[in-house]
Short mmCIF file of C-alpha atoms and ligand atoms in Angstrom, two decimals:
data_model
loop_
_atom_site.label_atom_id
_atom_site.label_comp_id
_atom_site.label_asym_id
_atom_site.label_seq_id
_atom_site.Cartn_x
_atom_site.Cartn_y
_atom_site.Cartn_z
CA MET A 746 0.00 0.00 0.00
CA SER A 747 1.57 3.26 -1.09
CA LEU A 748 0.34 6.04 1.16
CA PRO A 749 0.31 9.70 0.20
CA LYS A 750 3.06 11.56 2.05
CA TYR A 751 1.04 14.77 2.10
CA PHE A 752 -2.40 16.12 2.82
CA GLU A 753 -3.46 18.15 -0.19
CA LEU A 754 -4.98 21.40 1.08
CA ALA A 755 -7.57 23.63 -0.56
CA ASN A 756 -5.23 25.83 -2.64
CA GLY A 757 -2.96 22.95 -3.65
CA ASP A 758 -0.54 23.43 -0.74
CA ARG A 759 0.80 20.19 0.68
CA MET A 760 1.08 19.40 4.37
CA PRO A 761 3.60 16.61 5.09
CA ARG A 762 1.94 13.80 7.04
CA ILE A 763 4.92 13.38 9.32
CA GLY A 764 5.65 16.60 11.15
CA PHE A 765 8.02 17.51 13.93
CA GLY A 766 6.48 18.14 17.37
CA THR A 767 8.13 20.72 19.61
CA TRP A 768 6.20 20.70 22.88
CA GLN A 769 8.28 20.58 26.08
CA ALA A 770 11.66 21.20 24.55
CA SER A 771 13.90 23.92 25.97
CA ASP A 772 15.30 26.49 23.54
CA GLU A 773 18.81 25.13 23.14
CA VAL A 774 17.73 21.51 22.90
CA LEU A 775 14.97 22.43 20.47
CA GLU A 776 17.26 24.33 18.11
CA LYS A 777 19.59 21.35 17.84
CA ALA A 778 16.65 18.98 17.40
CA VAL A 779 15.19 21.14 14.61
CA ASP A 780 18.59 21.18 12.88
CA ALA A 781 18.60 17.38 13.06
CA ALA A 782 14.98 17.19 11.87
CA LEU A 783 15.70 19.37 8.84
CA GLU A 784 18.72 17.22 8.10
CA SER A 785 16.51 14.10 8.29
CA GLY A 786 14.04 15.56 5.83
CA TYR A 787 11.26 16.95 8.03
CA ARG A 788 9.60 20.00 6.50
CA HIS A 789 6.47 20.26 8.68
CA PHE A 790 7.08 21.86 12.08
CA ASP A 791 4.42 22.15 14.74
CA SER A 792 4.64 24.81 17.40
CA ALA A 793 2.36 26.86 19.66
CA ARG A 794 2.53 30.20 21.41
CA ALA A 795 1.77 28.30 24.64
CA TYR A 796 4.94 26.18 24.26
CA GLU A 797 6.97 29.40 24.60
CA ASN A 798 9.60 28.20 22.15
CA GLU A 799 8.59 29.83 18.87
CA ALA A 800 11.70 32.03 18.87
CA ALA A 801 14.03 29.02 19.11
CA LEU A 802 12.14 27.18 16.36
CA GLY A 803 12.26 30.33 14.23
CA ARG A 804 16.03 30.69 14.71
CA ALA A 805 16.68 27.15 13.53
CA LEU A 806 14.32 27.45 10.57
CA ARG A 807 15.76 30.80 9.49
CA ARG A 808 19.27 29.41 9.74
CA TRP A 809 18.25 26.65 7.33
CA ILE A 810 16.53 29.10 4.95
CA GLY A 811 19.70 31.23 5.01
CA ASP A 812 19.94 33.51 2.01
CA ASN A 813 17.81 31.24 -0.14
CA PRO A 814 14.23 32.54 0.34
CA ALA A 815 12.89 29.80 -1.97
CA ARG A 816 13.60 27.35 0.85
CA ARG A 817 10.83 28.96 2.92
CA ASN A 818 8.31 27.51 0.46
CA GLU A 819 9.58 24.00 1.22
CA LEU A 820 8.55 24.37 4.86
CA PHE A 821 5.15 23.90 6.42
CA VAL A 822 5.12 25.87 9.67
CA VAL A 823 2.26 25.60 12.14
CA THR A 824 1.63 27.49 15.34
CA LYS A 825 -1.37 28.08 17.59
CA LEU A 826 -3.46 30.77 19.22
CA PRO A 827 -3.05 30.31 23.00
CA PRO A 828 -6.08 29.95 25.31
CA GLY A 829 -5.49 33.50 26.60
CA GLY A 830 -6.09 34.80 23.07
CA ASN A 831 -9.52 33.24 22.58
CA ARG A 832 -11.29 36.55 22.15
CA PRO A 833 -11.96 37.96 18.69
CA ASP A 834 -10.31 41.32 19.38
CA LEU A 835 -7.12 39.63 20.66
CA VAL A 836 -6.60 37.17 17.81
CA PRO A 837 -4.56 39.50 15.52
CA GLU A 838 -2.32 40.57 18.41
CA TYR A 839 -1.45 36.98 19.40
CA PHE A 840 -1.01 35.96 15.78
CA ASN A 841 1.39 38.83 15.10
CA ALA A 842 3.39 38.02 18.23
CA SER A 843 3.88 34.43 16.98
CA LEU A 844 4.86 35.62 13.53
CA LYS A 845 7.37 38.03 15.04
CA ASP A 846 8.92 35.44 17.36
CA LEU A 847 9.19 32.91 14.56
CA GLY A 848 10.71 35.66 12.41
CA LEU A 849 8.81 34.51 9.34
CA ASP A 850 6.82 36.48 6.76
CA TYR A 851 3.94 34.04 6.80
CA LEU A 852 2.68 30.88 8.47
CA ASP A 853 1.38 27.86 6.64
CA MET A 854 -1.20 26.96 9.29
CA TYR A 855 -2.57 28.70 12.37
CA LEU A 856 -4.69 26.70 14.80
CA MET A 857 -7.05 27.66 17.57
CA HIS A 858 -5.22 25.69 20.27
CA THR A 859 -8.12 24.98 22.63
CA PRO A 860 -11.85 25.69 22.69
CA PHE A 861 -11.60 26.89 26.32
CA ALA A 862 -10.01 30.17 27.30
CA PHE A 863 -7.90 31.76 29.99
CA GLU A 864 -8.07 35.39 30.90
CA HIS A 865 -5.84 37.58 28.78
CA VAL A 866 -2.97 38.62 31.03
CA PRO A 867 -0.15 40.34 29.12
CA GLY A 868 3.12 38.50 29.71
CA ASP A 869 1.46 35.47 31.31
CA LEU A 870 0.16 32.75 29.00
CA HIS A 871 -1.00 30.55 31.90
CA PRO A 872 -2.49 32.91 34.48
CA LYS A 873 -3.36 31.36 37.83
CA SER A 874 -5.27 32.42 40.92
CA PRO A 875 -3.48 32.32 44.28
CA ASP A 876 -5.05 28.87 44.96
CA GLY A 877 -3.34 27.46 41.86
CA SER A 878 -6.46 27.24 39.70
CA MET A 879 -6.38 28.74 36.22
CA ARG A 880 -7.90 32.14 35.67
CA VAL A 881 -10.48 30.86 33.22
CA ASP A 882 -12.43 33.19 30.92
CA LEU A 883 -15.92 31.69 30.99
CA SER A 884 -17.34 34.09 28.41
CA THR A 885 -15.78 32.48 25.31
CA ASP A 886 -17.72 32.81 22.06
CA LEU A 887 -16.09 30.00 20.10
CA ILE A 888 -17.71 30.94 16.81
CA ALA A 889 -16.67 34.57 17.12
CA VAL A 890 -13.08 33.48 17.81
CA TRP A 891 -13.16 31.13 14.82
CA LYS A 892 -14.42 33.95 12.58
CA ALA A 893 -11.53 36.13 13.78
CA VAL A 894 -9.06 33.32 13.05
CA LEU A 895 -10.55 32.85 9.57
CA LYS A 896 -10.16 36.56 8.93
CA LEU A 897 -6.39 36.35 9.50
CA ARG A 898 -6.01 34.87 6.02
CA GLU A 899 -7.11 38.15 4.45
CA GLY A 900 -3.79 39.78 5.27
CA GLY A 901 -1.90 36.96 3.51
CA ALA A 902 0.28 36.24 6.55
CA VAL A 903 -1.31 32.82 7.05
CA ARG A 904 -2.38 30.40 4.35
CA HIS A 905 -4.57 27.94 6.25
CA VAL A 906 -6.39 27.93 9.56
CA GLY A 907 -7.63 25.10 11.68
CA VAL A 908 -8.44 23.91 15.18
CA SER A 909 -7.14 21.69 17.92
CA ASN A 910 -8.59 19.87 20.92
CA VAL A 911 -12.24 20.25 19.95
CA ASN A 912 -14.85 17.51 20.27
CA GLU A 913 -17.29 16.30 17.60
CA GLU A 914 -20.04 18.74 18.49
CA GLN A 915 -17.64 21.69 18.48
CA LEU A 916 -16.11 20.59 15.18
CA ALA A 917 -19.53 20.45 13.57
CA ARG A 918 -20.37 23.90 14.94
CA LEU A 919 -17.15 25.36 13.52
CA CYS A 920 -17.70 23.62 10.18
CA ALA A 921 -21.10 25.28 9.91
CA VAL A 922 -19.20 28.57 9.59
CA GLU A 923 -16.27 27.25 7.56
CA ARG A 924 -14.46 23.94 7.53
CA PRO A 925 -11.11 24.05 9.37
CA ALA A 926 -8.14 23.09 7.16
CA CYS A 927 -7.15 20.56 9.80
CA LEU A 928 -8.01 19.22 13.21
CA GLN A 929 -5.14 18.45 15.57
CA VAL A 930 -6.03 16.15 18.48
CA GLU A 931 -4.49 13.47 20.66
CA VAL A 932 -4.60 10.14 18.83
CA HIS A 933 -2.53 7.03 19.48
CA ALA A 934 -2.95 3.32 20.07
CA LEU A 935 -4.59 3.74 23.48
CA CYS A 936 -6.74 6.73 22.48
CA GLN A 937 -7.89 6.06 18.94
CA GLN A 938 -10.82 8.49 18.81
CA PRO A 939 -12.95 6.50 16.32
CA ALA A 940 -16.07 8.67 16.65
CA LEU A 941 -14.20 11.96 16.30
CA LEU A 942 -12.21 10.66 13.33
CA THR A 943 -15.38 9.44 11.62
CA ALA A 944 -17.00 12.83 12.20
CA ALA A 945 -13.92 14.63 10.84
CA ALA A 946 -13.86 12.39 7.75
CA ARG A 947 -17.57 13.03 7.15
CA LEU A 948 -16.97 16.77 7.44
CA GLY A 949 -13.88 16.57 5.21
CA VAL A 950 -11.39 17.72 7.86
CA PRO A 951 -7.94 16.06 7.79
CA VAL A 952 -6.68 15.00 11.21
CA VAL A 953 -3.23 15.45 12.71
CA ALA A 954 -2.40 13.15 15.64
CA TYR A 955 -0.50 14.70 18.51
CA SER A 956 1.24 12.61 21.18
CA PRO A 957 1.40 9.74 18.66
CA LEU A 958 4.04 8.00 20.79
CA GLY A 959 2.29 8.58 24.11
CA SER A 960 4.03 11.78 25.21
CA LYS A 961 6.13 10.20 27.94
CA ALA A 962 7.13 13.46 29.61
CA LEU A 963 3.51 14.50 30.07
CA ALA A 964 2.43 11.00 31.14
CA ASP A 965 5.25 10.89 33.73
CA ALA A 966 4.36 14.32 35.07
CA LEU A 967 0.68 13.44 35.38
CA ALA A 968 1.46 10.06 36.94
CA GLU A 969 3.51 11.78 39.61
CA LYS A 970 0.76 14.30 40.30
CA THR A 971 -2.27 12.03 40.21
CA GLY A 972 -0.92 8.55 40.98
CA ARG A 973 -2.61 7.28 37.81
CA SER A 974 -0.48 4.89 35.77
CA TYR A 975 0.12 5.35 32.05
CA PRO A 976 1.27 2.27 30.16
CA SER A 977 4.17 2.81 27.79
CA LEU A 978 2.82 2.64 24.26
CA LEU A 979 6.21 1.58 23.00
CA SER A 980 6.20 -1.64 24.99
CA LEU A 981 2.63 -2.82 24.41
CA PRO A 982 2.81 -6.47 23.27
CA ALA A 983 0.90 -5.88 20.01
CA VAL A 984 3.30 -3.05 19.17
CA SER A 985 6.39 -5.14 20.02
CA ARG A 986 5.07 -8.07 17.95
CA ALA A 987 4.52 -5.92 14.86
CA ALA A 988 7.89 -4.23 15.38
CA ALA A 989 9.64 -7.61 15.53
CA ALA A 990 7.74 -8.90 12.49
CA HIS A 991 8.90 -5.95 10.36
CA ALA A 992 12.31 -5.48 12.02
CA ARG A 993 11.25 -1.94 12.91
CA ALA A 994 11.26 0.13 16.08
CA PRO A 995 8.05 0.26 18.16
CA ALA A 996 7.76 4.01 17.47
CA GLN A 997 7.73 3.29 13.73
CA VAL A 998 4.88 0.83 14.21
CA LEU A 999 2.86 3.42 16.14
CA LEU A 1000 3.46 6.05 13.47
CA ARG A 1001 2.67 3.67 10.65
CA HIS A 1002 -0.56 2.72 12.43
CA ALA A 1003 -1.53 6.42 12.43
CA LEU A 1004 -0.61 6.83 8.77
CA GLN A 1005 -2.55 3.73 7.69
CA ARG A 1006 -5.56 5.12 9.58
CA GLY A 1007 -5.36 8.16 7.28
CA LEU A 1008 -3.84 10.55 9.82
CA ALA A 1009 -0.86 12.85 9.89
CA ALA A 1010 1.33 12.62 13.01
CA ILE A 1011 3.73 14.96 14.75
CA PRO A 1012 6.14 12.89 16.87
CA LYS A 1013 8.52 14.79 19.09
CA SER A 1014 12.08 13.77 19.79
CA THR A 1015 15.26 15.53 20.72
CA ASN A 1016 17.47 12.57 19.80
CA PRO A 1017 18.90 12.61 16.23
CA ALA A 1018 18.66 8.83 15.77
CA ARG A 1019 15.03 8.75 16.94
CA ILE A 1020 14.23 11.86 14.86
CA GLN A 1021 15.46 9.96 11.82
CA GLU A 1022 13.62 6.80 12.86
CA ASN A 1023 10.31 8.65 13.15
CA ILE A 1024 10.34 9.89 9.58
CA SER A 1025 11.48 6.54 8.13
CA VAL A 1026 8.02 5.03 8.06
CA TRP A 1027 7.14 4.96 4.39
CA ASP A 1028 8.73 1.69 3.29
CA PHE A 1029 6.87 -0.97 5.25
CA GLU A 1030 3.25 -1.87 5.74
CA LEU A 1031 1.25 -3.23 8.65
CA SER A 1032 -1.00 -6.11 7.66
CA GLU A 1033 -4.74 -6.13 8.17
CA SER A 1034 -4.36 -8.42 11.17
CA GLU A 1035 -1.68 -6.18 12.70
CA MET A 1036 -3.92 -3.15 12.17
CA ALA A 1037 -6.75 -5.07 13.86
CA GLU A 1038 -4.54 -6.02 16.81
CA LEU A 1039 -3.39 -2.42 17.20
CA GLY A 1040 -6.98 -1.26 16.81
CA ALA A 1041 -8.00 -3.47 19.73
CA LEU A 1042 -5.67 -1.54 22.05
CA ASP A 1043 -8.02 1.45 22.17
CA ARG A 1044 -9.10 2.35 25.70
CA GLY A 1045 -11.37 5.19 24.69
CA GLU A 1046 -11.50 8.09 27.13
CA ASP A 1047 -9.34 6.15 29.64
CA GLY A 1048 -6.50 6.15 27.13
CA ARG A 1049 -6.36 9.93 26.89
CA ILE A 1050 -3.19 11.43 28.35
CA CYS A 1051 -3.59 15.13 27.63
CA ASP A 1052 -6.88 15.66 29.48
CA PHE A 1053 -5.90 19.20 30.57
CA SER A 1054 -6.16 18.21 34.23
CA PHE A 1055 -2.88 20.10 34.64
CA PHE A 1056 -4.96 23.28 34.18
CA GLN A 1057 -6.72 23.20 37.53
CA GLY A 1058 -10.40 24.15 37.27
CA ILE A 1059 -10.49 24.16 33.45
CA GLU A 1060 -13.37 21.67 33.31
CA LYS A 1061 -15.66 24.49 34.51
CA HIS A 1062 -15.31 26.22 31.17
CA PRO A 1063 -18.49 25.82 29.08
CA GLU A 1064 -16.42 24.79 26.04
CA PHE A 1065 -14.29 22.23 27.92
CA PRO A 1066 -14.18 19.52 25.24
CA PHE A 1067 -13.85 16.25 27.12
CA LYS A 1068 -16.10 14.13 29.34
CA LYS A 1069 -15.93 15.37 32.93
P1 LIG B 1970 13.25 11.63 23.07
O1 LIG B 1970 13.02 13.08 22.82
O2 LIG B 1970 14.31 11.37 24.09
O3 LIG B 1970 13.43 10.84 21.80
P2 LIG B 1970 5.16 12.20 21.64
O4 LIG B 1970 5.65 12.51 20.26
O5 LIG B 1970 4.02 11.24 21.66
O6 LIG B 1970 4.90 13.44 22.45
O7 LIG B 1970 6.33 11.40 22.38
C1 LIG B 1970 7.54 12.03 22.66
C2 LIG B 1970 8.31 11.12 23.57
O8 LIG B 1970 8.68 9.92 22.87
C3 LIG B 1970 9.60 11.72 24.05
O9 LIG B 1970 9.80 11.27 25.38
C4 LIG B 1970 10.65 11.13 23.14
O10 LIG B 1970 11.89 11.05 23.77
C5 LIG B 1970 10.09 9.76 22.86
N1 LIG B 1970 10.45 9.28 21.52
C6 LIG B 1970 10.40 9.96 20.37
N2 LIG B 1970 10.75 9.19 19.33
C7 LIG B 1970 11.04 7.99 19.84
C8 LIG B 1970 11.45 6.76 19.26
N3 LIG B 1970 11.63 6.64 17.95
N4 LIG B 1970 11.65 5.71 20.10
C9 LIG B 1970 11.46 5.82 21.44
N5 LIG B 1970 11.05 6.96 22.03
C10 LIG B 1970 10.84 8.03 21.24
#
């Protein structure tokens, strides 16, 4: 089975289906990792204002572009509107700040990062009350924010806009205004999101899987905080069996599973060998029975890692997307 390496977007632009994730990497480590990713052939880079590392990503990308501006067109750069910017009047300000930090003339994709919102506090992307709970802005008008995000394209500084972390009902509501160019959500072997993916396919929205390898750093942090245990995706027996059968690494099996389900995926690594491994997933194929075995690993809502419980009190927001 030869799989397309790109999502074809509305104007003919192509979004590579393996992208490079950048969450939770410090500036210096990230710059080196991005250098390695570019060297390995990655051209799709996923960032977010909330990750607070756009400047480091931008430095590495600009270094690679050098004095050859044509190279910019080879890249597909994504960043996201932070939850503190989920008010229509604030959208241009947050967008311009991202563009400035990345040091680029335009973005390929800009996503609404979450349907819920924090208060807008200049200089603080994660504002908290003294008791540690998030300062949540309960007045979010999701459709008005989406319309403001859509409007960004008029200035030409962003080519495509999309959403992240929304549920089926929210996706349908946004599509009634205009279909997002992509939906980025957590999807992996333990959290396969069949209903959301079916809804996205019906609505014609391509899906990008984040945490495709199980986001170990986040899982470890949450395990320490909550006592909940998060199985390692990389050592699940069905994953190990398929890896052994194809003489591949477990991470490659997980990524191939996502690709054969029709998704794009944005694995994160700071290790050059693993960075290379994660993009070398085009020359083998999981069988129907392997796909079925991997499919049976789904734990539904219990498999979700990024449930935003690290934002204390966020479930009170009327647009909180997950089951409470
Ligand atoms: P490292 O950066 O040391 O490679 P996700 O993309 O789901 O957020 O997962 C990222 C985590 O998976 C990081 O801890 C990363 O560690 C690890 N990782 C990334 N690629 C691989 C790989 N090919 N094999 C094993 N672990 C990997």
